[in-house]
Amino acid sequence: MAEEAIVVYCTFPDVETARRIGRQLIEEKLAACVSLVPGVESIYRWQGAIETSAEVLALMKTTTWKYQMLENKIRELHPYEVPEIVSVRVDGGSAPYLNWIEQSVME
């Protein structure tokens, strides 16, 4: 595999927003797959207060080459002032699946 696979984590306020943005990322070939995990409870500090929110976690599979474009698109579309966007390099995995990720985001 020429490009390194990564998983990008991002939370959204609701499933409709996560689904709409996830679909656009797939359509624009910025991600190969977006898996939505509803029912996530986030506890965090925001503007000096401790907050708790029900959110939807999106796990986006892409490549290091597409990461910056993916991040830019999430920032453009996301309703949060500071969206959670965290990437993790994939250390290993099924070669056919990793190749599929790369092929899915190629232009």
Coordinates of N, CA, C and O in Angstrom, one line a residue:
M1 N 0.8 -1.2 0.0 CA 0.0 0.0 0.0 C 0.9 1.2 0.0 O 1.7 1.4 0.9
A2 N 0.7 2.1 -0.9 CA 1.5 3.3 -1.1 C 1.2 4.4 -0.1 O 2.0 5.1 0.4
E3 N -0.1 4.5 0.3 CA -0.5 5.5 1.3 C -0.8 4.9 2.6 O -1.4 3.8 2.6
E4 N -0.5 5.6 3.7 CA -0.8 5.0 5.0 C -2.2 5.3 5.4 O -2.7 6.4 5.3
A5 N -2.9 4.3 5.9 CA -4.3 4.4 6.3 C -4.4 5.0 7.7 O -3.5 4.8 8.5
I6 N -5.4 5.9 7.9 CA -5.6 6.5 9.2 C -7.1 6.4 9.5 O -8.0 6.2 8.6
V7 N -7.4 6.5 10.8 CA -8.8 6.6 11.2 C -9.0 7.9 11.9 O -8.1 8.3 12.7
V8 N -10.0 8.7 11.5 CA -10.2 10.0 12.0 C -11.5 9.9 12.9 O -12.5 9.5 12.4
Y9 N -11.3 10.4 14.1 CA -12.5 10.5 15.0 C -13.0 11.9 15.0 O -12.3 12.9 15.0
C10 N -14.4 11.9 15.0 CA -15.1 13.2 15.1 C -16.4 13.0 15.7 O -17.1 12.1 15.4
T11 N -16.8 13.9 16.6 CA -18.1 13.8 17.2 C -19.0 14.9 16.6 O -18.6 16.0 16.2
F12 N -20.3 14.6 16.6 CA -21.4 15.4 16.0 C -22.5 15.5 17.0 O -22.7 14.6 17.8
P13 N -23.3 16.6 16.9 CA -24.4 16.8 17.8 C -25.6 15.8 17.7 O -26.3 15.6 18.6
D14 N -25.7 15.3 16.5 CA -26.9 14.4 16.2 C -26.6 13.5 15.0 O -25.6 13.8 14.2
V15 N -27.4 12.5 14.8 CA -27.1 11.5 13.7 C -27.4 12.1 12.4 O -26.7 11.8 11.4
E16 N -28.3 13.0 12.3 CA -28.6 13.6 11.0 C -27.4 14.4 10.5 O -27.1 14.3 9.3
T17 N -26.8 15.2 11.3 CA -25.7 16.0 11.0 C -24.5 15.1 10.6 O -23.8 15.3 9.6
A18 N -24.3 14.1 11.4 CA -23.2 13.2 11.2 C -23.4 12.4 9.8 O -22.4 12.3 9.1
R19 N -24.6 12.0 9.6 CA -24.9 11.3 8.3 C -24.7 12.2 7.1 O -24.1 11.8 6.1
R20 N -25.2 13.4 7.2 CA -25.1 14.4 6.1 C -23.6 14.7 5.7 O -23.2 14.6 4.6
I21 N -22.9 15.0 6.8 CA -21.4 15.3 6.6 C -20.7 14.1 6.1 O -19.8 14.1 5.2
G22 N -20.9 12.9 6.8 CA -20.3 11.7 6.4 C -20.5 11.3 4.9 O -19.6 11.0 4.2
R23 N -21.8 11.5 4.5 CA -22.1 11.2 3.1 C -21.3 12.1 2.1 O -20.8 11.7 1.1
Q24 N -21.2 13.4 2.5 CA -20.5 14.3 1.6 C -19.0 13.9 1.6 O -18.4 14.0 0.5
L25 N -18.4 13.5 2.7 CA -17.0 13.1 2.7 C -16.8 11.9 1.8 O -15.8 11.8 1.1
I26 N -17.8 11.0 1.7 CA -17.7 9.8 0.8 C -17.8 10.3 -0.6 O -17.1 9.9 -1.5
E27 N -18.8 11.1 -0.9 CA -19.1 11.6 -2.2 C -17.9 12.3 -2.8 O -17.5 12.1 -4.0
E28 N -17.1 13.0 -2.0 CA -16.0 13.8 -2.4 C -14.7 13.0 -2.4 O -13.6 13.5 -2.6
K29 N -14.8 11.7 -2.0 CA -13.7 10.8 -1.9 C -12.6 11.2 -1.0 O -11.4 11.0 -1.1
L30 N -13.1 11.8 0.1 CA -12.2 12.2 1.2 C -12.0 11.1 2.3 O -11.1 11.1 3.0
A31 N -13.0 10.2 2.3 CA -13.0 9.1 3.2 C -13.5 7.9 2.4 O -14.4 8.0 1.5
A32 N -13.0 6.7 2.8 CA -13.5 5.4 2.2 C -14.8 5.0 2.9 O -15.7 4.3 2.3
C33 N -14.9 5.2 4.2 CA -16.0 4.7 5.0 C -16.1 5.6 6.2 O -15.1 6.1 6.8
V34 N -17.4 5.9 6.5 CA -17.7 6.7 7.8 C -18.6 5.8 8.6 O -19.8 5.5 8.1
S35 N -18.2 5.3 9.7 CA -19.0 4.5 10.6 C -19.6 5.4 11.7 O -18.8 6.1 12.4
L36 N -20.9 5.4 11.9 CA -21.5 6.3 12.9 C -21.9 5.5 14.2 O -22.5 4.4 14.1
V37 N -21.5 6.0 15.3 CA -21.8 5.3 16.6 C -22.6 6.3 17.4 O -22.1 7.2 18.1
P38 N -24.0 6.1 17.4 CA -24.8 7.0 18.2 C -24.8 6.6 19.6 O -24.3 5.6 20.0
G39 N -25.3 7.5 20.5 CA -25.4 7.3 21.9 C -24.1 7.5 22.7 O -24.0 6.9 23.8
V40 N -23.2 8.3 22.2 CA -22.0 8.6 22.9 C -22.3 9.7 23.8 O -22.9 10.7 23.5
E41 N -21.8 9.6 25.1 CA -21.9 10.7 26.0 C -20.5 11.3 26.2 O -19.6 10.6 26.6
S42 N -20.4 12.6 26.0 CA -19.1 13.3 26.1 C -19.1 14.2 27.3 O -20.1 14.9 27.5
I43 N -18.1 14.1 28.1 CA -17.9 15.0 29.3 C -16.6 15.8 29.0 O -15.6 15.2 28.8
Y44 N -16.7 17.1 29.0 CA -15.6 17.9 28.6 C -15.6 19.3 29.3 O -16.7 19.7 29.8
R45 N -14.5 20.0 29.2 CA -14.5 21.4 29.7 C -14.6 22.3 28.5 O -13.9 22.2 27.6
W46 N -15.5 23.3 28.6 CA -15.7 24.2 27.5 C -15.9 25.6 28.2 O -16.9 25.8 28.9
Q47 N -15.1 26.5 27.8 CA -15.2 27.9 28.3 C -15.3 28.0 29.8 O -16.1 28.7 30.4
G48 N -14.5 27.2 30.5 CA -14.4 27.2 31.9 C -15.4 26.3 32.7 O -15.3 26.2 33.9
A49 N -16.4 25.8 32.0 CA -17.4 24.9 32.7 C -17.3 23.5 32.2 O -16.9 23.2 31.1
I50 N -17.7 22.6 33.1 CA -17.7 21.2 32.7 C -19.1 20.9 32.1 O -20.1 21.2 32.7
E51 N -19.1 20.4 30.9 CA -20.3 20.1 30.1 C -20.5 18.6 29.9 O -19.5 17.9 29.9
T52 N -21.7 18.2 29.6 CA -22.0 16.8 29.2 C -23.0 16.9 28.0 O -23.9 17.7 28.1
S53 N -22.6 16.2 27.0 CA -23.5 16.2 25.8 C -23.7 14.8 25.2 O -22.7 14.0 25.2
A54 N -24.9 14.6 24.7 CA -25.1 13.4 23.9 C -24.6 13.7 22.5 O -25.0 14.7 21.9
E55 N -23.8 12.8 22.0 CA -23.2 13.0 20.6 C -23.2 11.7 19.8 O -23.5 10.7 20.3
V56 N -22.9 11.9 18.6 CA -22.6 10.8 17.7 C -21.2 10.8 17.3 O -20.6 11.8 16.9
L57 N -20.5 9.6 17.5 CA -19.1 9.5 17.1 C -19.0 9.0 15.7 O -19.7 8.0 15.3
A58 N -18.2 9.6 14.9 CA -17.9 9.2 13.5 C -16.5 8.7 13.4 O -15.6 9.3 13.9
L59 N -16.3 7.5 12.9 CA -15.0 6.9 12.6 C -14.8 6.9 11.1 O -15.5 6.2 10.4
M60 N -13.9 7.7 10.6 CA -13.7 7.9 9.2 C -12.4 7.2 8.8 O -11.3 7.5 9.4
K61 N -12.4 6.4 7.8 CA -11.2 5.7 7.3 C -10.8 6.4 6.0 O -11.5 6.5 5.1
T62 N -9.5 6.8 6.0 CA -8.9 7.5 4.9 C -7.4 7.3 4.8 O -6.9 6.3 5.5
T63 N -6.7 8.1 4.1 CA -5.3 8.0 4.0 C -4.6 9.3 4.5 O -5.2 10.3 4.5
T64 N -3.3 9.2 4.8 CA -2.6 10.4 5.2 C -2.6 11.4 4.1 O -2.7 12.6 4.5
W65 N -2.6 11.0 2.9 CA -2.6 12.0 1.8 C -3.9 12.8 1.7 O -3.9 14.0 1.4
K66 N -5.0 12.2 2.1 CA -6.3 12.9 2.1 C -6.7 13.6 3.4 O -7.7 14.3 3.5
Y67 N -5.9 13.4 4.4 CA -6.2 13.9 5.7 C -6.5 15.4 5.8 O -7.5 15.9 6.3
Q68 N -5.6 16.2 5.2 CA -5.8 17.7 5.4 C -7.0 18.2 4.6 O -7.8 19.0 5.1
M69 N -7.3 17.6 3.5 CA -8.5 17.9 2.8 C -9.8 17.5 3.5 O -10.8 18.3 3.6
L70 N -9.7 16.3 4.2 CA -10.8 15.9 5.0 C -11.0 16.8 6.2 O -12.2 17.2 6.5
E71 N -10.0 17.2 6.9 CA -10.1 18.1 8.0 C -10.7 19.4 7.6 O -11.6 19.9 8.3
N72 N -10.2 20.0 6.5 CA -10.7 21.2 6.0 C -12.2 21.2 5.7 O -13.0 22.1 6.0
K73 N -12.6 20.1 5.1 CA -14.1 19.9 4.8 C -14.9 19.8 6.0 O -16.0 20.3 6.1
I74 N -14.4 19.0 7.0 CA -15.1 18.9 8.3 C -15.3 20.2 8.9 O -16.4 20.6 9.4
R75 N -14.2 21.0 9.0 CA -14.2 22.3 9.6 C -15.2 23.2 8.9 O -15.9 24.0 9.5
E76 N -15.3 23.1 7.6 CA -16.2 23.9 6.8 C -17.7 23.6 7.1 O -18.5 24.5 7.2
L77 N -18.0 22.3 7.3 CA -19.4 21.8 7.4 C -19.9 21.7 8.8 O -21.1 21.6 9.1
H78 N -18.9 21.5 9.8 CA -19.3 21.1 11.2 C -20.0 22.3 11.9 O -19.5 23.4 11.8
P79 N -21.0 22.0 12.7 CA -21.7 23.1 13.4 C -20.9 23.6 14.7 O -21.2 24.7 15.2
Y80 N -20.0 22.8 15.2 CA -19.3 23.2 16.4 C -18.2 24.2 16.1 O -17.6 24.2 15.1
E81 N -18.0 25.1 17.1 CA -16.9 26.1 16.9 C -15.6 25.5 16.9 O -14.7 25.8 16.1
V82 N -15.4 24.4 17.7 CA -14.1 23.7 17.7 C -14.4 22.2 17.7 O -14.6 21.5 18.7
P83 N -14.6 21.7 16.5 CA -15.0 20.2 16.3 C -13.8 19.3 16.7 O -12.6 19.7 16.5
E84 N -14.1 18.2 17.3 CA -13.1 17.2 17.6 C -12.7 16.5 16.3 O -13.6 15.9 15.6
I85 N -11.5 16.6 15.9 CA -10.9 16.0 14.7 C -9.6 15.4 15.2 O -8.6 16.2 15.4
V86 N -9.5 14.1 15.3 CA -8.3 13.4 15.8 C -8.0 12.3 14.8 O -8.9 11.5 14.5
S87 N -6.8 12.2 14.3 CA -6.4 11.1 13.4 C -5.5 10.2 14.1 O -4.6 10.6 14.9
V88 N -5.6 8.9 13.8 CA -4.8 7.8 14.4 C -4.3 7.0 13.2 O -5.1 6.5 12.4
R89 N -3.0 6.8 13.2 CA -2.4 5.9 12.1 C -2.8 4.5 12.4 O -2.7 4.0 13.5
V90 N -3.0 3.8 11.3 CA -3.3 2.4 11.3 C -2.0 1.6 11.3 O -1.3 1.8 10.3
D91 N -1.7 0.9 12.3 CA -0.5 0.2 12.5 C -0.4 -1.2 11.7 O 0.6 -1.7 11.4
G92 N -1.6 -1.7 11.4 CA -1.7 -3.0 10.7 C -3.1 -3.2 10.4 O -4.0 -2.5 10.8
G93 N -3.4 -4.3 9.7 CA -4.8 -4.7 9.4 C -4.8 -5.5 8.2 O -3.8 -5.9 7.6
S94 N -6.0 -5.9 7.8 CA -6.2 -6.7 6.6 C -5.7 -6.0 5.3 O -6.2 -4.9 5.0
A95 N -4.8 -6.6 4.6 CA -4.2 -5.9 3.4 C -5.3 -5.6 2.4 O -5.3 -4.5 1.9
P96 N -6.2 -6.5 2.1 CA -7.3 -6.2 1.2 C -8.1 -5.0 1.6 O -8.5 -4.1 0.8
Y97 N -8.4 -4.9 2.9 CA -9.2 -3.8 3.4 C -8.4 -2.5 3.3 O -8.9 -1.4 2.9
L98 N -7.2 -2.5 3.7 CA -6.3 -1.3 3.6 C -6.2 -0.8 2.2 O -6.2 0.4 1.9
N99 N -6.0 -1.8 1.3 CA -5.9 -1.4 -0.1 C -7.3 -0.8 -0.6 O -7.2 0.1 -1.4
W100 N -8.4 -1.4 -0.1 CA -9.7 -0.8 -0.5 C -9.8 0.6 -0.1 O -10.3 1.5 -0.8
I101 N -9.3 1.0 1.2 CA -9.3 2.4 1.6 C -8.6 3.2 0.6 O -9.1 4.3 0.2
E102 N -7.4 2.8 0.3 CA -6.6 3.6 -0.6 C -7.3 3.8 -2.0 O -7.4 4.9 -2.5
Q103 N -7.8 2.7 -2.5 CA -8.5 2.8 -3.8 C -9.8 3.7 -3.8 O -10.1 4.4 -4.7
S104 N -10.5 3.7 -2.6 CA -11.7 4.4 -2.5 C -11.6 5.9 -2.5 O -12.5 6.7 -2.8
V105 N -10.4 6.4 -2.0 CA -10.2 7.8 -1.9 C -9.3 8.4 -3.1 O -9.0 9.6 -3.1
M106 N -8.9 7.5 -4.0 CA -8.1 8.0 -5.1 C -9.0 8.8 -6.1 O -10.2 8.6 -6.2
E107 N -8.4 9.8 -6.7 CA -9.1 10.7 -7.6 C -9.0 10.2 -9.0 O -8.1 9.5 -9.4

